[in-house]
Short mmCIF file of C-alpha atoms in Angstrom, two decimals:
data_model
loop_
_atom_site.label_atom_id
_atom_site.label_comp_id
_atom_site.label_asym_id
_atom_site.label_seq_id
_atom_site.Cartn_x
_atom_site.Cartn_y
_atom_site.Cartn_z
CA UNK A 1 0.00 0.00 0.00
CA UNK A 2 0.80 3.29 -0.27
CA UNK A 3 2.24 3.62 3.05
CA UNK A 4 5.32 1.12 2.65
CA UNK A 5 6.47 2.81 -0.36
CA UNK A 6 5.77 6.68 0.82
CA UNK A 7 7.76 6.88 3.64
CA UNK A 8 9.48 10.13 4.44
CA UNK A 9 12.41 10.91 6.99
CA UNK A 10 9.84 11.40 9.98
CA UNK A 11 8.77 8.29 9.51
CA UNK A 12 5.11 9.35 9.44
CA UNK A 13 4.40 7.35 6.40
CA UNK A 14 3.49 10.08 4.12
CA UNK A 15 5.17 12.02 1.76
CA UNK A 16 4.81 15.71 1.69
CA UNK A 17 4.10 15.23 -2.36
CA UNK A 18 2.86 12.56 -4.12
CA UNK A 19 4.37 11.38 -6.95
CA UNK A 20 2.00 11.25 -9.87
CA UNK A 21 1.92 11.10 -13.50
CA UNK A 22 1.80 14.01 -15.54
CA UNK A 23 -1.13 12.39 -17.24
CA UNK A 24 -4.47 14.97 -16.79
CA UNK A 25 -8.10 14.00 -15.44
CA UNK A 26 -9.56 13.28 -18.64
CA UNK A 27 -6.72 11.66 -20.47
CA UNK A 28 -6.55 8.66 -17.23
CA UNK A 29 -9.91 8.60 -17.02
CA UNK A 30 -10.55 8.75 -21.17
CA UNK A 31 -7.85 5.38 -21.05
CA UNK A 32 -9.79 4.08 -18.02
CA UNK A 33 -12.92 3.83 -19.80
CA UNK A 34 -11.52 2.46 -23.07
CA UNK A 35 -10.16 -0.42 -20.81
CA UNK A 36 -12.81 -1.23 -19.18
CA UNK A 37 -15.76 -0.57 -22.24
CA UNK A 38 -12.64 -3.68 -23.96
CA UNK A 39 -13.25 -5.72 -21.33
CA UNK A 40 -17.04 -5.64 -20.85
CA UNK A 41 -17.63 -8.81 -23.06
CA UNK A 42 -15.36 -10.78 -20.30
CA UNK A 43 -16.97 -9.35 -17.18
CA UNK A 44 -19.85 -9.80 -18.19
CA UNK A 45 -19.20 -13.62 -19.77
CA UNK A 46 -17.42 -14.73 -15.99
CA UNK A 47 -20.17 -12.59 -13.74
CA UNK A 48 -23.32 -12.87 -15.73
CA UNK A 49 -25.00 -15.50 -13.40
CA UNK A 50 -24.98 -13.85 -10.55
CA UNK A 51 -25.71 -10.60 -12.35
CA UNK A 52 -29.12 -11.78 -13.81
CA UNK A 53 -30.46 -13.79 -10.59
CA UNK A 54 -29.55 -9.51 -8.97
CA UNK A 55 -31.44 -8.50 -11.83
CA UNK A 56 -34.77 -10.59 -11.57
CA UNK A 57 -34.58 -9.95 -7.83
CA UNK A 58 -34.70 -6.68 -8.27
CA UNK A 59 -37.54 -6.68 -10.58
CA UNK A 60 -38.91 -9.29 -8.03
CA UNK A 61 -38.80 -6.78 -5.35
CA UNK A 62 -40.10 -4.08 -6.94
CA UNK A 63 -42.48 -5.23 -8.31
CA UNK A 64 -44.38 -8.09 -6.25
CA UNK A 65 -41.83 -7.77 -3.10
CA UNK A 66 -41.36 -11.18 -0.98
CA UNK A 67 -42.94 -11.84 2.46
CA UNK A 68 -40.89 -11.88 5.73
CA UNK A 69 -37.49 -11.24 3.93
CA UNK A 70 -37.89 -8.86 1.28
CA UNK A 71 -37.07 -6.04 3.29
CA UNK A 72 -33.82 -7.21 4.39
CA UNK A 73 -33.43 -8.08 0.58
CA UNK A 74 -34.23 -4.63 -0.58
CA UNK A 75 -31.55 -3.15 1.97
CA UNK A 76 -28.86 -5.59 0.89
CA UNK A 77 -29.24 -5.45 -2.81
CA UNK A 78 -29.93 -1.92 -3.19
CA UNK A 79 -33.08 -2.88 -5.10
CA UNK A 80 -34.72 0.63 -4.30
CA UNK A 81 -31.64 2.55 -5.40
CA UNK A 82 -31.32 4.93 -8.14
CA UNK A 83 -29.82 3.84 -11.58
CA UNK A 84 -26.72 5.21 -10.39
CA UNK A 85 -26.68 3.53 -7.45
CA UNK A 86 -27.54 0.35 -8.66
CA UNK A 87 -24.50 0.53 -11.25
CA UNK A 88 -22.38 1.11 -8.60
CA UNK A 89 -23.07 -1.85 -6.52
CA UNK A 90 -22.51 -4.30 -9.48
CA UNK A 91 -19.38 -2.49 -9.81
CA UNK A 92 -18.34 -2.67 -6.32
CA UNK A 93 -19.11 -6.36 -5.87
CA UNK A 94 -17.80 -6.97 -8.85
CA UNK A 95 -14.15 -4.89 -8.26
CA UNK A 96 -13.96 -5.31 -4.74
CA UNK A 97 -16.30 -7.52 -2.99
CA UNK A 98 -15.80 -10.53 -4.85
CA UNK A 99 -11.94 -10.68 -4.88
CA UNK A 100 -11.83 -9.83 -1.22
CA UNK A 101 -13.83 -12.98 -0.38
CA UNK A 102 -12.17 -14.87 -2.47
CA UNK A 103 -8.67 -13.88 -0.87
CA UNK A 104 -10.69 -14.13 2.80
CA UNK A 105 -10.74 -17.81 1.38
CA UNK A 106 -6.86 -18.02 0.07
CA UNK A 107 -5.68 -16.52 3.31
CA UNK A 108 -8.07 -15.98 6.31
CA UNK A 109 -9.43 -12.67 7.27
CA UNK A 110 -6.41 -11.67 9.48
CA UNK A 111 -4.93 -10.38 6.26
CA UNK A 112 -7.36 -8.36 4.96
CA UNK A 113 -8.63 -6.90 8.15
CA UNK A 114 -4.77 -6.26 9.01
CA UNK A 115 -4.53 -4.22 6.04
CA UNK A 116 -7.56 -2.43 6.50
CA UNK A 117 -6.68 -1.69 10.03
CA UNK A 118 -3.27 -0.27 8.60
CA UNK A 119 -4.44 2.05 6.31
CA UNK A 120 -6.74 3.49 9.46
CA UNK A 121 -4.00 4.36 10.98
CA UNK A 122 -2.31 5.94 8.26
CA UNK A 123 -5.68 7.89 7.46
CA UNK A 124 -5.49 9.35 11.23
CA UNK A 125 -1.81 9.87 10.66
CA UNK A 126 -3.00 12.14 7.53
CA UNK A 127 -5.81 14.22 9.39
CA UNK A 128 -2.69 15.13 12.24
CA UNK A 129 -0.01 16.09 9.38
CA UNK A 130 -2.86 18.61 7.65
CA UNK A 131 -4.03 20.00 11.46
CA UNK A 132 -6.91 21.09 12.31
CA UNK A 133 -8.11 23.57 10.80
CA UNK A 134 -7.00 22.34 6.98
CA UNK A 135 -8.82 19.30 8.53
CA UNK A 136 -11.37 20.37 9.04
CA UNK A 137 -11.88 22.57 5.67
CA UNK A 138 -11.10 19.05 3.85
CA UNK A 139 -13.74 17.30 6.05
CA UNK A 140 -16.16 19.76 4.97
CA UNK A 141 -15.59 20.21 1.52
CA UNK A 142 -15.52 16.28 0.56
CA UNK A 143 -17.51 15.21 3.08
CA UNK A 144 -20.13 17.64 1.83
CA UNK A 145 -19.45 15.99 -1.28
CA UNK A 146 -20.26 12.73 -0.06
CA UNK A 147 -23.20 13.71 1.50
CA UNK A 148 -24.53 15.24 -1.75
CA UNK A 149 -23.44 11.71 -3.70
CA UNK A 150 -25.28 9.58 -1.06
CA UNK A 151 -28.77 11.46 -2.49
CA UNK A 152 -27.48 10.71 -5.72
CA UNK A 153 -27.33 7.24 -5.40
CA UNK A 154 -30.66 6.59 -3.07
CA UNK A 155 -32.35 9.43 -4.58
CA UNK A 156 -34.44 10.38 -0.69
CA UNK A 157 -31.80 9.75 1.54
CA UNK A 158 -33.76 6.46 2.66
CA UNK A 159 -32.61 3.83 4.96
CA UNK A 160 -33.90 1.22 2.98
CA UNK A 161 -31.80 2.18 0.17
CA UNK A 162 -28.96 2.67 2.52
CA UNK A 163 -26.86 -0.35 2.13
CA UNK A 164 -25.25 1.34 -1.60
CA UNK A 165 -23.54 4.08 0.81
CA UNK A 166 -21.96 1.69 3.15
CA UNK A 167 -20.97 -0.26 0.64
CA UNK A 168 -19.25 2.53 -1.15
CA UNK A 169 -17.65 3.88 1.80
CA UNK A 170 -15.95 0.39 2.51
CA UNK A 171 -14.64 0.64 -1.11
CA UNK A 172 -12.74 3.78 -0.54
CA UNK A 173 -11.07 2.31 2.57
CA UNK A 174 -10.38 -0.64 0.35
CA UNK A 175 -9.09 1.92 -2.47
CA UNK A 176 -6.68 3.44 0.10
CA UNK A 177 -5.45 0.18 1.25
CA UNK A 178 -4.14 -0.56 -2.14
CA UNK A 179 -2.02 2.40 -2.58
CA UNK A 180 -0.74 4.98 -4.86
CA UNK A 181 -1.69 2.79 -7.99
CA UNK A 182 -4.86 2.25 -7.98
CA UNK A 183 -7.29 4.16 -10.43
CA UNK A 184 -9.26 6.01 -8.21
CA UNK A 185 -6.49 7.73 -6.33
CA UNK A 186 -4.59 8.49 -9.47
CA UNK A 187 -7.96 10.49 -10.75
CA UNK A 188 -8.31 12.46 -7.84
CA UNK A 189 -4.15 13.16 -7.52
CA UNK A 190 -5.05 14.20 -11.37
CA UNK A 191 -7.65 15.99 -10.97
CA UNK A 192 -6.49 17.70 -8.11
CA UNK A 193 -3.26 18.71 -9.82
CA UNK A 194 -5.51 20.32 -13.00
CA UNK A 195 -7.70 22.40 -10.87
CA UNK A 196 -5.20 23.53 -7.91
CA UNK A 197 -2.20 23.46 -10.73
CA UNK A 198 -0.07 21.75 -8.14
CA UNK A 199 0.42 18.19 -6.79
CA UNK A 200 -1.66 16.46 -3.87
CA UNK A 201 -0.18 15.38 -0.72
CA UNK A 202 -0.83 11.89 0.20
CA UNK A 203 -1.94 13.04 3.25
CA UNK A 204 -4.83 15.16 1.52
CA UNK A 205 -5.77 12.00 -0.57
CA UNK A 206 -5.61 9.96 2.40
CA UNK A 207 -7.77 12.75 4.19
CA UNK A 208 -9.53 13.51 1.48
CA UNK A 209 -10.98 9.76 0.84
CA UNK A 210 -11.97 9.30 4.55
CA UNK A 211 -13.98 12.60 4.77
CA UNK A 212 -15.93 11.42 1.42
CA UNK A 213 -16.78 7.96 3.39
CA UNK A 214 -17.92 9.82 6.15
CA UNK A 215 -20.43 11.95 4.09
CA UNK A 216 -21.53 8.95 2.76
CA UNK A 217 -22.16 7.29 5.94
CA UNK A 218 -23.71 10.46 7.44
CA UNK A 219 -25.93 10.28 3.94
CA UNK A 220 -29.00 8.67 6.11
CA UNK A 221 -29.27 12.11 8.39
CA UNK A 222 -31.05 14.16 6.30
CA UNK A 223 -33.70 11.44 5.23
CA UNK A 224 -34.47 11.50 9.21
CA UNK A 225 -35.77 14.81 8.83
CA UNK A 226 -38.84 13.94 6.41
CA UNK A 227 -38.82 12.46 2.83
CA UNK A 228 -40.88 12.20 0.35
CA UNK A 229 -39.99 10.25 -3.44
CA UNK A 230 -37.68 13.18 -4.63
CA UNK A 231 -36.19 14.70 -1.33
CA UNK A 232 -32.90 16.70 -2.16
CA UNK A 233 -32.07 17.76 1.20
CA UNK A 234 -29.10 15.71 0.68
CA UNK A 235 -28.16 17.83 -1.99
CA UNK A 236 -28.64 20.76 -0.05
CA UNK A 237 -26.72 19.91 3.19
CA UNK A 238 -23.47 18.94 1.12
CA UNK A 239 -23.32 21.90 -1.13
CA UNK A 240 -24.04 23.91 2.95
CA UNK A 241 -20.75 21.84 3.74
CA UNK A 242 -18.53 22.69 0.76
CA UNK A 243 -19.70 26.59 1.12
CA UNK A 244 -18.53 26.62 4.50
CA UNK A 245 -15.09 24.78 3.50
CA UNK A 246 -14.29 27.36 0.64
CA UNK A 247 -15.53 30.33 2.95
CA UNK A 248 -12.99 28.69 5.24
CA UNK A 249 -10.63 28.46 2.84
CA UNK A 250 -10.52 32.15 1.61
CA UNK A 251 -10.75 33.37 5.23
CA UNK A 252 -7.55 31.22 5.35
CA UNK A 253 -5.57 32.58 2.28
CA UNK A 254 -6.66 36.29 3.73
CA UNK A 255 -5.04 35.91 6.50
CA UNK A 256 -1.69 34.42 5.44
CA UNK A 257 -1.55 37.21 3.01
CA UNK A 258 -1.82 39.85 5.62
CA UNK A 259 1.34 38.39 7.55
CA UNK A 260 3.71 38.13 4.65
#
């Protein structure tokens, strides 16, 4: 993971920079989606079993529903979800979920739930290195954005539809436990690098990550409030969040400018 090969002479295993392509946004994610639109025919010809029982389940629940357990069905399949979120749970039990048994199988859960319990650590590690109050502005600005994707992907903010958010939550963690490489982090370090026209610190993708998991597990609070089919107070709360983190931010820059 990233930690093993980022460490600096502090030993606080992050780098101040991370080292990155020069590649942009749209040129990774461009090849990312020519990779994977290639190997559709595959995924589809090794996971299309389990993907069409999910499919006539879903219609099953939607439609008719199932006595006793098709509520707990509905929660763990995401059957209520919105298009979106439904895409993303084949994707993420198709990317994540699956191999992870399947190496909780090879070599006992010790290993994987070591490796998750590292990259906590490191992810607490990054929060300390920012301080608090870049924390805090990061917190607020993708956690707002994780709040605003949670109503996204269950459309009300629903419990019932609730299980997508988790879900995607646990892949970030999984996403930071596997380093530098992996796609997603190498989009945001892009990403990051085209808007703010310099690099990201592995301790802002590390922080970064975790505050977008916690806005999606905090995606359930505004649904508590009142819902009805369309409810986009989910919406509303994260783009409250991300104000406050850029207000934050230029009351920030303000004041460093005044004591140069």
């Amino acid at each position: 993971m990233a930690l093993s090969r980022a460490r600096d002479s502090g030993g606080s295993g992050l780098q101040t920079r991370s080292t990155v392509s020069d590649q942009s946004f749209f040129t990774i994610l461009g090849g990312m989606a020519t990779r994977n639109v290639r190997h559709v025919p595959r995924a589809l010809l090794k996971n299309w079993a389990w993907m069409a029982a999910l499919s006539v389940l879903w219609l099953v629940l939607m439609t008719y529903g199932l006595p006793v357990i098709g509520s707990v069905l509905v929660f763990l399949t995401a059957a209520y979800a919105t298009f979106v979120g439904k895409a993303l749970y084949l994707s993420i039990v198709h990317s994540t979920v699956i191999p992870r048994l399947a190496q909780i199988r090879r070599s006992g859960i010790g290993e994987v739930a070591g490796k998750y319990k590292q990259t906590l650590g490191v992810t607490g590690r990054a929060f300390s290195l920012l301080g608090g109050k870049e924390s805090l502005r990061v917190l607020l600005l993708f956690g707002g954005a994780g709040i605003a994707f949670s109503n996204l992907v269950t459309r009300n903010n629903a419990t019932d539809k609730y299980f997508i958010c988790v879900l995607a939550a646990g892949w970030l963690l999984d996403t930071l436990s596997l380093g530098a490489g992996s796609m997603p982090i190498r989009l945001f370090q892009a990403g990051y690098r085209d808007v703010a026209k310099r690099s990201a610190s592995f301790e802002l993708v590390y922080a970064a990550f975790a505050s977008f998991a916690v806005g999606l597990a905090l995606g359930f609070v505004p649904g508590l409030f009142g819902r009805s089919y369309w409810d986009y107070k989910g919406y509303i709360l994260g783009a409250v969040c991300i104000a406050g983190s850029l207000v934050l931010g230029s009351v920030g820059s303000r004041n460093a400018k005044r004591q140069a």
